[in-house]
Amino acid sequence: MYTSTRDNSVRVTAAQAIANGISKDGGLFVPTEIPTLTLDEIKELSALDYQGRAVKVLGKYLSDFTHEELVDCVSGAYGGGKFSSEKIAPVVKVDGSAYIQELWHGPTCAFKDMALQILPHLLTRAAKKTVGDKQIVILVATSGDTGKAALEGFKDVPNTKILVFYPSDGVSVMQKLQMVTQEGENVGVCAIKGNFDDAQSGVKAIFTDPDVAKLLDDNGMQFSSANSINWGRLAPQIVYYVSAYCDLVEQGAIKLGDKINVAVPTGNFGNILAAYYAKQMGLPVDKLICASNANNVLTDFLGNGVYDRNRSFYTTISPSMDILISSNLERLLYILSGGDDKKTAGYMAELSKNGKYTVDADILAKIKADFCAGCCDDEQTKTTIGEVYKEKNYLCDTHTAVAVKVYNEYRAATGDETATVIASTASPFKFTASVLSAVDASLVKGEEYEMAKALADATGVECPVQLCGLEDRAVRFSTVIEKSEMQAAVYNMLGI
Ligand SMILES: *Cc1c(COP(=O)(O)O)cnc(C)c1O
């Protein structure tokens, strides 16, 4: 069963947690008990492929789904050649104790696919268990990666519709191309004149408007959410950390039972929280290394226990980590406070009122036992991309480079040579201009596809077809609306 981080009296099934997204009290759903994973089980999982591992790990959390349902969900997400690597999330040795796990072989070339490919399958089954045969309507406001990954995930999924709003001048060239050429009969994409916050506030307002809900209900529809606090996005992320460990055992890089470290480029704290859950289950993990860009609110917090969002916001070359409120941190606070709903709710109330809270000394001590944190700026990010490419012959994107840099600093400072899995969250071709300038600044010129070609030519790394194939795709969605017209756009798309 699941409860809320802000009210321990809540009891819902996994299906309800996924269908509802967020608890009515504003808290996040968390399992009342974290299931265990023994070394014997890890040994068994090592012999399975990614899908086999996913069914087993997800089954521990989604116990109200049948085995057949989970097999269907997993094969719908990770089967059928949707990922360009057979291993789904392959682990590549970079040097010494550093291993990179590539989480971007899915349809949109960012790690969001790992969860958003399976979420629609989980969500439609969860909805069937909880609200019957209503059509599920997903609204997304995006600053780039999430919108495209959600579109690909929900594309042509029966009984669902998805509409994505993005700020017309607020996404990268490649990200915009990915969205406006989106295929599928149940999808809609709309640009708004405004910034990401406008898009997000607009979606929130529509989502919580009782009149809109009533009209949808009259038409046999219901809103649901695909954002990163949904348990249906977190659970699938636990799987790939278990899978990375199994791969290292299989490759002989570690022995069963040896500890590993994990380094994660972090924004909303979702990805690294999944690694924390894996550790709590019993996966032998020592340090969780949390890497941030110039928006280093988490570096400070994990170091001194003070979360303070009252600081400048920086637009960086790793935009998916440009976040000052890391929503998933609430789940960690709940666990570390021993499941204290009042205390967790109190911290969150302080955050929304003053933009700041300080955790108790015992919570900080627990944080320090598991986590290390570091950050780097854009210059250091680019230098790292250049060095890793020239010295290790590995090309990484701007987000991954932040984690590599922070890990290298950790390793130098501590002398810790424990095998470490660095989460690689995007293909370098999603952020071509920045990566190209790190490899050879003289090549940065011309249109997006010319630069992608230059990057491929200079490095011998192929541009994923999911990105370069877009050049020939027809633009399907060119509507740009005022932010006041979002509700009308939703009705129009739904035909109500
Ligand atoms: C979303 C994203 C991140 C941040 O992940 P969180 O789960 O929010 O910490 C990092 N890198 C890329 C490329 C992303 O799209």
Short mmCIF file of C-alpha atoms and ligand atoms in Angstrom, two decimals:
data_model
loop_
_atom_site.label_atom_id
_atom_site.label_comp_id
_atom_site.label_asym_id
_atom_site.label_seq_id
_atom_site.Cartn_x
_atom_site.Cartn_y
_atom_site.Cartn_z
CA MET A 1 0.00 0.00 0.00
CA TYR A 2 0.95 3.64 -0.44
CA THR A 3 0.54 6.58 1.87
CA SER A 4 1.05 10.34 1.56
CA THR A 5 4.19 12.18 2.68
CA ARG A 6 1.87 14.72 4.34
CA ASP A 7 -0.79 12.45 5.86
CA ASN A 8 -0.03 8.99 7.22
CA SER A 9 -3.71 8.08 7.45
CA VAL A 10 -3.88 7.84 3.64
CA ARG A 11 -3.92 4.29 2.26
CA VAL A 12 -4.12 3.66 -1.47
CA THR A 13 -3.08 0.89 -3.83
CA ALA A 14 -0.30 1.36 -6.37
CA ALA A 15 -2.95 1.66 -9.10
CA GLN A 16 -4.68 4.47 -7.21
CA ALA A 17 -1.36 6.21 -6.55
CA ILE A 18 -0.52 6.11 -10.26
CA ALA A 19 -4.01 7.10 -11.46
CA ASN A 20 -4.24 10.03 -9.02
CA GLY A 21 -0.65 11.25 -9.42
CA ILE A 22 -0.64 13.34 -6.25
CA SER A 23 -2.40 12.93 -2.89
CA LYS A 24 -5.34 15.26 -2.10
CA ASP A 25 -3.38 16.81 0.79
CA GLY A 26 -0.68 17.90 -1.66
CA GLY A 27 1.73 15.19 -0.53
CA LEU A 28 3.45 12.61 -2.69
CA PHE A 29 2.63 8.91 -2.63
CA VAL A 30 5.25 6.67 -1.01
CA PRO A 31 5.21 2.93 -0.29
CA THR A 32 4.36 2.20 3.36
CA GLU A 33 7.16 -0.35 3.30
CA ILE A 34 10.14 -0.54 0.98
CA PRO A 35 10.37 -4.04 -0.49
CA THR A 36 13.63 -5.96 -0.23
CA LEU A 37 16.00 -7.34 -2.82
CA THR A 38 18.38 -10.09 -1.68
CA LEU A 39 21.74 -10.99 -3.18
CA ASP A 40 20.28 -14.30 -4.32
CA GLU A 41 17.57 -12.42 -6.21
CA ILE A 42 20.15 -10.09 -7.73
CA LYS A 43 22.06 -13.17 -8.89
CA GLU A 44 18.89 -14.49 -10.55
CA LEU A 45 18.19 -11.12 -12.15
CA SER A 46 21.70 -11.01 -13.61
CA ALA A 47 20.77 -13.91 -15.85
CA LEU A 48 17.71 -12.09 -17.22
CA ASP A 49 17.40 -9.41 -19.89
CA TYR A 50 16.23 -5.86 -19.08
CA GLN A 51 12.56 -6.76 -19.47
CA GLY A 52 12.88 -9.72 -17.12
CA ARG A 53 14.59 -7.55 -14.54
CA ALA A 54 11.91 -4.85 -14.90
CA VAL A 55 9.01 -7.27 -14.37
CA LYS A 56 10.65 -8.61 -11.20
CA VAL A 57 11.55 -5.23 -9.65
CA LEU A 58 8.27 -3.51 -10.60
CA GLY A 59 6.32 -6.48 -9.26
CA LYS A 60 7.68 -5.73 -5.79
CA TYR A 61 6.18 -2.24 -5.87
CA LEU A 62 3.06 -2.71 -8.00
CA SER A 63 1.67 -5.74 -6.22
CA ASP A 64 -1.93 -5.01 -7.27
CA PHE A 65 -0.92 -5.53 -10.92
CA THR A 66 -0.94 -9.14 -12.10
CA HIS A 67 2.23 -10.74 -13.45
CA GLU A 68 0.64 -10.82 -16.94
CA GLU A 69 -0.23 -7.13 -16.74
CA LEU A 70 3.33 -6.25 -15.81
CA VAL A 71 4.74 -8.41 -18.59
CA ASP A 72 2.45 -6.61 -21.05
CA CYS A 73 3.42 -3.16 -19.73
CA VAL A 74 7.14 -3.94 -19.81
CA SER A 75 7.15 -5.46 -23.29
CA GLY A 76 5.00 -2.59 -24.59
CA ALA A 77 7.56 -0.13 -23.27
CA TYR A 78 10.94 -1.75 -23.82
CA GLY A 79 10.18 -4.36 -26.51
CA GLY A 80 9.46 -4.08 -30.21
CA GLY A 81 12.69 -2.29 -31.10
CA LYS A 82 11.63 1.00 -29.53
CA PHE A 83 15.06 1.37 -27.95
CA SER A 84 18.12 1.55 -30.17
CA SER A 85 20.13 -0.64 -27.80
CA GLU A 86 19.11 -4.24 -27.16
CA LYS A 87 20.32 -3.83 -23.59
CA ILE A 88 17.91 -0.84 -23.18
CA ALA A 89 20.22 0.86 -20.63
CA PRO A 90 23.75 -0.34 -21.48
CA VAL A 91 26.71 0.20 -19.14
CA VAL A 92 29.93 1.39 -20.80
CA LYS A 93 33.33 1.39 -19.12
CA VAL A 94 34.99 4.81 -19.39
CA ASP A 95 38.12 4.43 -17.31
CA GLY A 96 39.29 2.70 -14.15
CA SER A 97 36.34 2.58 -11.80
CA ALA A 98 34.06 4.85 -13.87
CA TYR A 99 31.17 3.33 -15.81
CA ILE A 100 28.56 5.27 -17.75
CA GLN A 101 25.01 3.94 -17.96
CA GLU A 102 23.39 5.26 -21.13
CA LEU A 103 19.75 5.98 -20.39
CA TRP A 104 19.00 7.69 -23.69
CA HIS A 105 18.47 4.93 -26.24
CA GLY A 106 14.69 5.47 -26.25
CA PRO A 107 12.57 7.24 -28.89
CA THR A 108 13.36 10.80 -27.75
CA CYS A 109 17.05 10.35 -26.82
CA ALA A 110 16.69 11.49 -23.19
CA PHE A 111 16.37 9.44 -20.02
CA LYS A 112 12.74 10.55 -19.56
CA ASP A 113 11.88 7.72 -21.99
CA MET A 114 12.90 5.12 -19.40
CA ALA A 115 9.81 6.06 -17.38
CA LEU A 116 7.53 7.71 -19.95
CA GLN A 117 7.58 4.73 -22.28
CA ILE A 118 6.04 2.54 -19.60
CA LEU A 119 3.88 5.08 -17.75
CA PRO A 120 1.04 5.07 -20.34
CA HIS A 121 0.78 1.29 -20.03
CA LEU A 122 0.75 1.45 -16.24
CA LEU A 123 -1.63 4.40 -16.20
CA THR A 124 -4.26 2.96 -18.55
CA ARG A 125 -4.32 -0.27 -16.53
CA ALA A 126 -4.37 1.66 -13.25
CA ALA A 127 -7.25 3.80 -14.50
CA LYS A 128 -9.22 0.73 -15.52
CA LYS A 129 -8.88 -0.61 -11.99
CA THR A 130 -9.92 2.68 -10.40
CA VAL A 131 -12.17 4.76 -12.70
CA GLY A 132 -13.42 2.23 -15.24
CA ASP A 133 -13.45 2.90 -18.96
CA LYS A 134 -13.15 6.68 -19.01
CA GLN A 135 -10.84 8.19 -21.56
CA ILE A 136 -7.63 9.53 -19.97
CA VAL A 137 -6.60 13.05 -20.96
CA ILE A 138 -3.01 14.05 -20.29
CA LEU A 139 -2.02 17.72 -20.23
CA VAL A 140 1.68 18.59 -20.13
CA ALA A 141 3.52 21.89 -19.86
CA THR A 142 7.10 21.35 -20.95
CA SER A 143 10.41 23.14 -21.15
CA GLY A 144 11.62 20.54 -23.66
CA ASP A 145 12.40 16.91 -22.82
CA THR A 146 9.33 15.86 -20.85
CA GLY A 147 6.79 16.98 -23.47
CA LYS A 148 8.36 15.02 -26.28
CA ALA A 149 8.91 11.93 -24.15
CA ALA A 150 5.29 12.03 -22.97
CA LEU A 151 4.05 12.44 -26.58
CA GLU A 152 6.03 9.42 -27.72
CA GLY A 153 4.87 7.41 -24.72
CA PHE A 154 1.16 8.16 -25.16
CA LYS A 155 1.13 8.21 -28.98
CA ASP A 156 -1.73 5.98 -30.20
CA VAL A 157 -2.23 4.39 -26.78
CA PRO A 158 -5.93 3.36 -26.86
CA ASN A 159 -8.33 5.36 -24.69
CA THR A 160 -5.88 8.25 -24.10
CA LYS A 161 -5.35 11.73 -25.47
CA ILE A 162 -2.36 13.94 -24.85
CA LEU A 163 -1.92 17.67 -25.33
CA VAL A 164 1.42 19.40 -24.81
CA PHE A 165 1.98 23.13 -24.34
CA TYR A 166 5.44 24.62 -24.78
CA PRO A 167 6.74 28.22 -24.63
CA SER A 168 7.20 29.28 -28.26
CA ASP A 169 10.66 30.75 -27.69
CA GLY A 170 11.68 28.67 -24.69
CA VAL A 171 12.86 25.32 -26.12
CA SER A 172 15.90 24.27 -28.14
CA VAL A 173 15.73 23.98 -31.93
CA MET A 174 15.92 20.19 -31.78
CA GLN A 175 13.34 19.96 -29.01
CA LYS A 176 10.88 22.10 -31.00
CA LEU A 177 11.41 20.03 -34.15
CA GLN A 178 10.80 16.88 -32.15
CA MET A 179 7.45 18.17 -30.93
CA VAL A 180 6.00 19.89 -34.02
CA THR A 181 6.62 16.79 -36.15
CA GLN A 182 5.04 14.43 -33.61
CA GLU A 183 3.07 11.57 -35.15
CA GLY A 184 0.00 9.85 -33.71
CA GLU A 185 -3.78 10.26 -33.92
CA ASN A 186 -4.37 11.12 -30.24
CA VAL A 187 -1.73 13.85 -29.84
CA GLY A 188 -1.78 17.64 -29.88
CA VAL A 189 1.03 20.17 -29.57
CA CYS A 190 0.55 23.87 -29.06
CA ALA A 191 2.99 26.74 -28.59
CA ILE A 192 2.04 29.58 -26.30
CA LYS A 193 3.22 33.17 -26.27
CA GLY A 194 4.85 33.20 -22.86
CA ASN A 195 7.47 31.37 -20.84
CA PHE A 196 7.50 27.93 -19.21
CA ASP A 197 5.92 29.25 -16.02
CA ASP A 198 2.98 30.63 -18.04
CA ALA A 199 2.48 27.25 -19.69
CA GLN A 200 2.67 25.48 -16.34
CA SER A 201 0.28 27.86 -14.56
CA GLY A 202 -2.17 27.56 -17.46
CA VAL A 203 -2.13 23.77 -17.30
CA LYS A 204 -2.53 23.82 -13.52
CA ALA A 205 -5.51 26.17 -13.76
CA ILE A 206 -7.29 23.95 -16.31
CA PHE A 207 -6.44 20.85 -14.32
CA THR A 208 -7.98 22.12 -11.09
CA ASP A 209 -11.05 23.90 -12.57
CA PRO A 210 -14.18 22.01 -11.41
CA ASP A 211 -16.21 23.22 -14.41
CA VAL A 212 -13.67 21.76 -16.81
CA ALA A 213 -13.64 18.50 -14.83
CA LYS A 214 -17.45 18.34 -15.01
CA LEU A 215 -17.48 18.89 -18.78
CA LEU A 216 -14.87 16.17 -19.23
CA ASP A 217 -16.82 13.81 -17.00
CA ASP A 218 -20.00 14.45 -19.02
CA ASN A 219 -18.02 13.36 -22.07
CA GLY A 220 -16.60 10.22 -20.46
CA MET A 221 -13.13 11.69 -19.95
CA GLN A 222 -10.83 12.37 -17.04
CA PHE A 223 -7.56 14.25 -16.58
CA SER A 224 -4.47 12.47 -15.37
CA SER A 225 -0.91 13.59 -14.91
CA ALA A 226 2.37 12.41 -16.35
CA ASN A 227 4.68 14.64 -14.34
CA SER A 228 7.75 13.49 -12.51
CA ILE A 229 6.19 13.14 -9.06
CA ASN A 230 3.90 10.34 -10.27
CA TRP A 231 4.95 7.06 -8.64
CA GLY A 232 4.47 5.46 -12.05
CA ARG A 233 7.50 7.43 -13.24
CA LEU A 234 9.70 6.78 -10.23
CA ALA A 235 9.26 3.01 -9.94
CA PRO A 236 10.54 2.26 -13.49
CA GLN A 237 13.68 4.27 -12.71
CA ILE A 238 14.61 1.97 -9.82
CA VAL A 239 14.87 -0.85 -12.35
CA TYR A 240 17.86 0.53 -14.26
CA TYR A 241 20.03 0.89 -11.19
CA VAL A 242 19.39 -2.76 -10.35
CA SER A 243 20.10 -3.58 -13.98
CA ALA A 244 23.40 -1.64 -13.95
CA TYR A 245 24.52 -3.61 -10.91
CA CYS A 246 23.59 -6.89 -12.60
CA ASP A 247 25.54 -5.86 -15.72
CA LEU A 248 28.65 -5.06 -13.67
CA VAL A 249 28.43 -8.47 -12.00
CA GLU A 250 27.92 -10.12 -15.37
CA GLN A 251 30.88 -8.27 -16.92
CA GLY A 252 33.07 -9.33 -14.00
CA ALA A 253 33.69 -5.70 -13.05
CA ILE A 254 32.48 -6.44 -9.51
CA LYS A 255 31.67 -9.53 -7.46
CA LEU A 256 28.13 -10.15 -6.24
CA GLY A 257 27.81 -8.25 -2.96
CA ASP A 258 30.49 -5.64 -3.74
CA LYS A 259 29.33 -2.08 -3.26
CA ILE A 260 29.10 0.46 -6.07
CA ASN A 261 28.67 4.25 -6.09
CA VAL A 262 26.15 6.04 -8.25
CA ALA A 263 26.60 9.57 -9.70
CA VAL A 264 23.53 11.36 -11.08
CA PRO A 265 23.02 14.72 -12.84
CA THR A 266 20.08 16.05 -10.87
CA GLY A 267 17.21 18.50 -11.29
CA ASN A 268 13.93 17.44 -9.73
CA PHE A 269 15.69 14.79 -7.58
CA GLY A 270 13.70 11.99 -9.27
CA ASN A 271 16.51 10.06 -10.88
CA ILE A 272 18.80 10.02 -7.85
CA LEU A 273 15.87 9.23 -5.55
CA ALA A 274 15.27 6.07 -7.58
CA ALA A 275 18.88 5.09 -6.84
CA TYR A 276 18.23 5.75 -3.15
CA TYR A 277 15.20 3.43 -3.24
CA ALA A 278 17.35 0.76 -4.91
CA LYS A 279 19.84 1.09 -2.07
CA GLN A 280 17.09 0.90 0.56
CA MET A 281 15.85 -2.32 -1.07
CA GLY A 282 19.24 -3.90 -0.52
CA LEU A 283 21.16 -3.18 -3.71
CA PRO A 284 24.80 -2.85 -2.57
CA VAL A 285 25.28 0.89 -3.08
CA ASP A 286 27.66 3.02 -1.02
CA LYS A 287 27.64 6.70 -2.00
CA LEU A 288 25.00 8.53 -4.00
CA ILE A 289 26.75 11.43 -5.70
CA CYS A 290 24.36 14.26 -6.53
CA ALA A 291 25.59 16.55 -9.33
CA SER A 292 24.13 19.99 -10.06
CA ASN A 293 24.88 22.79 -12.52
CA ALA A 294 25.07 26.47 -11.49
CA ASN A 295 21.59 26.07 -9.98
CA ASN A 296 23.21 24.39 -7.00
CA VAL A 297 20.44 24.50 -4.41
CA LEU A 298 20.85 20.75 -3.81
CA THR A 299 24.63 20.95 -3.38
CA ASP A 300 24.10 23.39 -0.52
CA PHE A 301 21.23 21.45 0.99
CA LEU A 302 22.95 18.06 1.02
CA GLY A 303 26.00 19.76 2.54
CA ASN A 304 24.43 21.83 5.34
CA GLY A 305 20.77 20.85 5.65
CA VAL A 306 19.48 24.27 4.59
CA TYR A 307 17.22 24.28 1.53
CA ASP A 308 17.05 27.84 0.23
CA ARG A 309 15.52 28.60 -3.12
CA ASN A 310 15.92 32.36 -2.63
CA ARG A 311 18.78 32.73 -5.09
CA SER A 312 19.41 33.69 -8.69
CA PHE A 313 18.09 31.37 -11.36
CA TYR A 314 20.65 30.58 -14.06
CA THR A 315 19.89 29.49 -17.61
CA THR A 316 22.60 26.94 -18.39
CA ILE A 317 23.73 24.61 -21.17
CA SER A 318 22.24 21.73 -19.13
CA PRO A 319 18.69 23.18 -19.14
CA SER A 320 16.90 20.07 -17.85
CA MET A 321 18.61 20.69 -14.52
CA ASP A 322 17.70 24.39 -14.30
CA ILE A 323 15.41 23.87 -11.34
CA LEU A 324 15.21 25.54 -7.93
CA ILE A 325 12.43 23.44 -6.44
CA SER A 326 13.29 19.75 -6.49
CA SER A 327 9.85 18.23 -5.91
CA ASN A 328 10.94 14.66 -5.31
CA LEU A 329 13.12 15.67 -2.37
CA GLU A 330 9.93 15.57 -0.30
CA ARG A 331 9.97 11.77 -0.49
CA LEU A 332 13.53 11.64 0.88
CA LEU A 333 12.62 13.94 3.78
CA TYR A 334 9.68 11.70 4.62
CA ILE A 335 11.82 8.57 4.70
CA LEU A 336 14.69 10.19 6.63
CA SER A 337 12.35 11.63 9.24
CA GLY A 338 11.18 8.09 9.96
CA GLY A 339 7.88 8.58 8.12
CA ASP A 340 6.99 11.77 10.01
CA ASP A 341 4.14 13.27 7.95
CA LYS A 342 3.77 16.36 10.18
CA LYS A 343 7.44 17.21 9.96
CA THR A 344 7.53 16.70 6.17
CA ALA A 345 4.39 18.81 5.70
CA GLY A 346 5.98 21.47 7.92
CA TYR A 347 9.13 21.68 5.79
CA MET A 348 7.04 21.95 2.64
CA ALA A 349 4.87 24.68 4.16
CA GLU A 350 8.02 26.64 5.06
CA LEU A 351 9.30 26.17 1.53
CA SER A 352 6.13 27.54 -0.03
CA LYS A 353 5.91 30.42 2.48
CA ASN A 354 9.55 31.50 2.85
CA GLY A 355 11.27 29.57 0.08
CA LYS A 356 13.46 27.98 2.73
CA TYR A 357 13.67 25.32 5.44
CA THR A 358 16.35 23.74 7.64
CA VAL A 359 16.22 20.03 8.48
CA ASP A 360 16.96 18.60 11.93
CA ALA A 361 20.51 17.52 12.78
CA ASP A 362 19.60 13.82 12.77
CA ILE A 363 18.19 14.08 9.24
CA LEU A 364 21.31 15.90 8.06
CA ALA A 365 23.48 13.17 9.59
CA LYS A 366 21.53 10.51 7.66
CA ILE A 367 21.84 12.53 4.46
CA LYS A 368 25.61 12.72 4.90
CA ALA A 369 25.87 8.97 5.43
CA ASP A 370 24.39 8.27 1.99
CA PHE A 371 24.91 11.35 -0.18
CA CYS A 372 27.77 13.48 -1.51
CA ALA A 373 27.09 16.54 -3.61
CA GLY A 374 28.89 18.85 -5.98
CA CYS A 375 28.25 21.31 -8.78
CA CYS A 376 29.92 22.87 -11.79
CA ASP A 377 29.38 25.81 -14.14
CA ASP A 378 29.00 25.87 -17.93
CA GLU A 379 32.71 26.45 -18.57
CA GLN A 380 33.68 23.40 -16.49
CA THR A 381 30.94 21.38 -18.18
CA LYS A 382 32.36 22.13 -21.62
CA THR A 383 35.93 21.49 -20.50
CA THR A 384 34.81 18.11 -19.17
CA ILE A 385 33.09 17.17 -22.45
CA GLY A 386 36.30 18.06 -24.32
CA GLU A 387 38.57 16.15 -21.92
CA VAL A 388 36.42 13.02 -21.75
CA TYR A 389 36.20 12.99 -25.53
CA LYS A 390 39.92 13.55 -26.17
CA GLU A 391 41.29 11.39 -23.35
CA LYS A 392 38.71 8.60 -23.08
CA ASN A 393 37.20 8.74 -26.56
CA TYR A 394 33.71 9.04 -25.11
CA LEU A 395 31.30 11.77 -26.21
CA CYS A 396 28.84 12.87 -23.54
CA ASP A 397 26.09 15.47 -23.40
CA THR A 398 26.06 18.55 -21.18
CA HIS A 399 24.01 16.97 -18.36
CA THR A 400 26.12 13.83 -18.19
CA ALA A 401 29.28 15.97 -18.18
CA VAL A 402 28.13 17.69 -14.98
CA ALA A 403 27.97 14.30 -13.27
CA VAL A 404 31.35 13.23 -14.69
CA LYS A 405 32.97 16.42 -13.43
CA VAL A 406 31.46 16.13 -9.93
CA TYR A 407 32.41 12.46 -9.76
CA ASN A 408 36.02 13.19 -10.81
CA GLU A 409 36.27 15.77 -8.04
CA TYR A 410 34.83 13.31 -5.53
CA ARG A 411 37.30 10.63 -6.61
CA ALA A 412 40.27 13.00 -6.41
CA ALA A 413 39.24 14.29 -2.98
CA THR A 414 38.49 10.92 -1.39
CA GLY A 415 40.68 8.45 -3.27
CA ASP A 416 37.58 6.24 -3.45
CA GLU A 417 38.11 3.75 -6.29
CA THR A 418 34.80 1.92 -5.82
CA ALA A 419 33.19 1.07 -9.17
CA THR A 420 30.83 3.94 -9.94
CA VAL A 421 27.85 4.10 -12.28
CA ILE A 422 27.41 7.56 -13.79
CA ALA A 423 23.89 8.12 -15.14
CA SER A 424 24.03 9.50 -18.68
CA THR A 425 20.74 11.27 -19.29
CA ALA A 426 20.75 12.51 -22.89
CA SER A 427 22.31 11.92 -26.28
CA PRO A 428 25.00 14.53 -27.07
CA PHE A 429 23.06 15.33 -30.27
CA LYS A 430 20.19 16.78 -28.25
CA PHE A 431 22.46 19.65 -27.25
CA THR A 432 24.55 19.79 -30.40
CA ALA A 433 25.77 23.39 -30.33
CA SER A 434 27.15 23.17 -26.77
CA VAL A 435 28.74 19.77 -27.29
CA LEU A 436 30.23 20.81 -30.63
CA SER A 437 31.74 23.94 -29.13
CA ALA A 438 33.35 21.78 -26.43
CA VAL A 439 34.86 19.44 -29.02
CA ASP A 440 35.93 22.07 -31.59
CA ALA A 441 34.56 25.61 -31.27
CA SER A 442 35.57 26.48 -34.86
CA LEU A 443 32.86 24.13 -36.15
CA VAL A 444 29.98 25.96 -34.48
CA LYS A 445 28.14 27.58 -37.39
CA GLY A 446 25.04 27.15 -39.53
CA GLU A 447 21.77 25.37 -38.90
CA GLU A 448 21.09 22.66 -36.34
CA TYR A 449 21.47 19.79 -38.83
CA GLU A 450 24.71 21.16 -40.25
CA MET A 451 26.13 21.24 -36.73
CA ALA A 452 24.86 17.73 -36.02
CA LYS A 453 26.62 16.57 -39.19
CA ALA A 454 29.79 18.42 -38.18
CA LEU A 455 29.69 16.78 -34.73
CA ALA A 456 29.21 13.33 -36.26
CA ASP A 457 32.03 13.92 -38.77
CA ALA A 458 34.42 15.28 -36.15
CA THR A 459 33.85 12.49 -33.63
CA GLY A 460 32.76 9.47 -35.64
CA VAL A 461 29.71 9.18 -33.36
CA GLU A 462 26.50 8.74 -35.33
CA CYS A 463 23.58 11.12 -34.86
CA PRO A 464 20.61 9.02 -33.63
CA VAL A 465 18.01 8.55 -36.40
CA GLN A 466 15.35 9.67 -33.92
CA LEU A 467 16.91 13.15 -34.16
CA CYS A 468 18.50 13.40 -37.61
CA GLY A 469 15.51 11.71 -39.25
CA LEU A 470 13.35 14.68 -38.20
CA GLU A 471 14.81 16.84 -40.95
CA ASP A 472 12.52 15.22 -43.53
CA ARG A 473 9.41 15.02 -41.39
CA ALA A 474 6.40 17.22 -42.06
CA VAL A 475 5.48 19.86 -39.49
CA ARG A 476 2.05 18.90 -38.10
CA PHE A 477 1.61 21.46 -35.33
CA SER A 478 2.30 25.11 -35.98
CA THR A 479 -0.39 26.76 -33.85
CA VAL A 480 0.80 29.53 -31.55
CA ILE A 481 -1.78 30.86 -29.09
CA GLU A 482 -2.11 33.47 -26.37
CA LYS A 483 -1.85 32.00 -22.88
CA SER A 484 -5.47 33.05 -22.26
CA GLU A 485 -6.56 30.68 -25.04
CA MET A 486 -5.25 27.45 -23.50
CA GLN A 487 -8.60 26.21 -22.21
CA ALA A 488 -10.21 26.73 -25.61
CA ALA A 489 -7.32 24.82 -27.18
CA VAL A 490 -7.99 21.89 -24.85
CA TYR A 491 -11.72 21.82 -25.70
CA ASN A 492 -10.90 22.09 -29.39
CA MET A 493 -8.47 19.19 -29.24
CA LEU A 494 -10.93 17.03 -27.31
CA GLY A 495 -13.83 17.98 -29.60
CA ILE A 496 -16.06 19.04 -26.69
C1 LIG B 1 15.04 15.61 -16.59
C2 LIG B 1 16.51 15.54 -16.87
C3 LIG B 1 17.47 15.54 -15.83
C4 LIG B 1 17.10 15.70 -14.39
O1 LIG B 1 16.47 14.57 -13.87
P1 LIG B 1 15.70 14.66 -12.45
O2 LIG B 1 15.00 13.36 -12.31
O3 LIG B 1 14.75 15.82 -12.59
O4 LIG B 1 16.73 14.88 -11.40
C5 LIG B 1 18.80 15.41 -16.18
N1 LIG B 1 19.19 15.31 -17.49
C6 LIG B 1 18.30 15.32 -18.50
C7 LIG B 1 18.79 15.24 -19.90
C8 LIG B 1 16.93 15.42 -18.25
O5 LIG B 1 16.04 15.44 -19.27
#
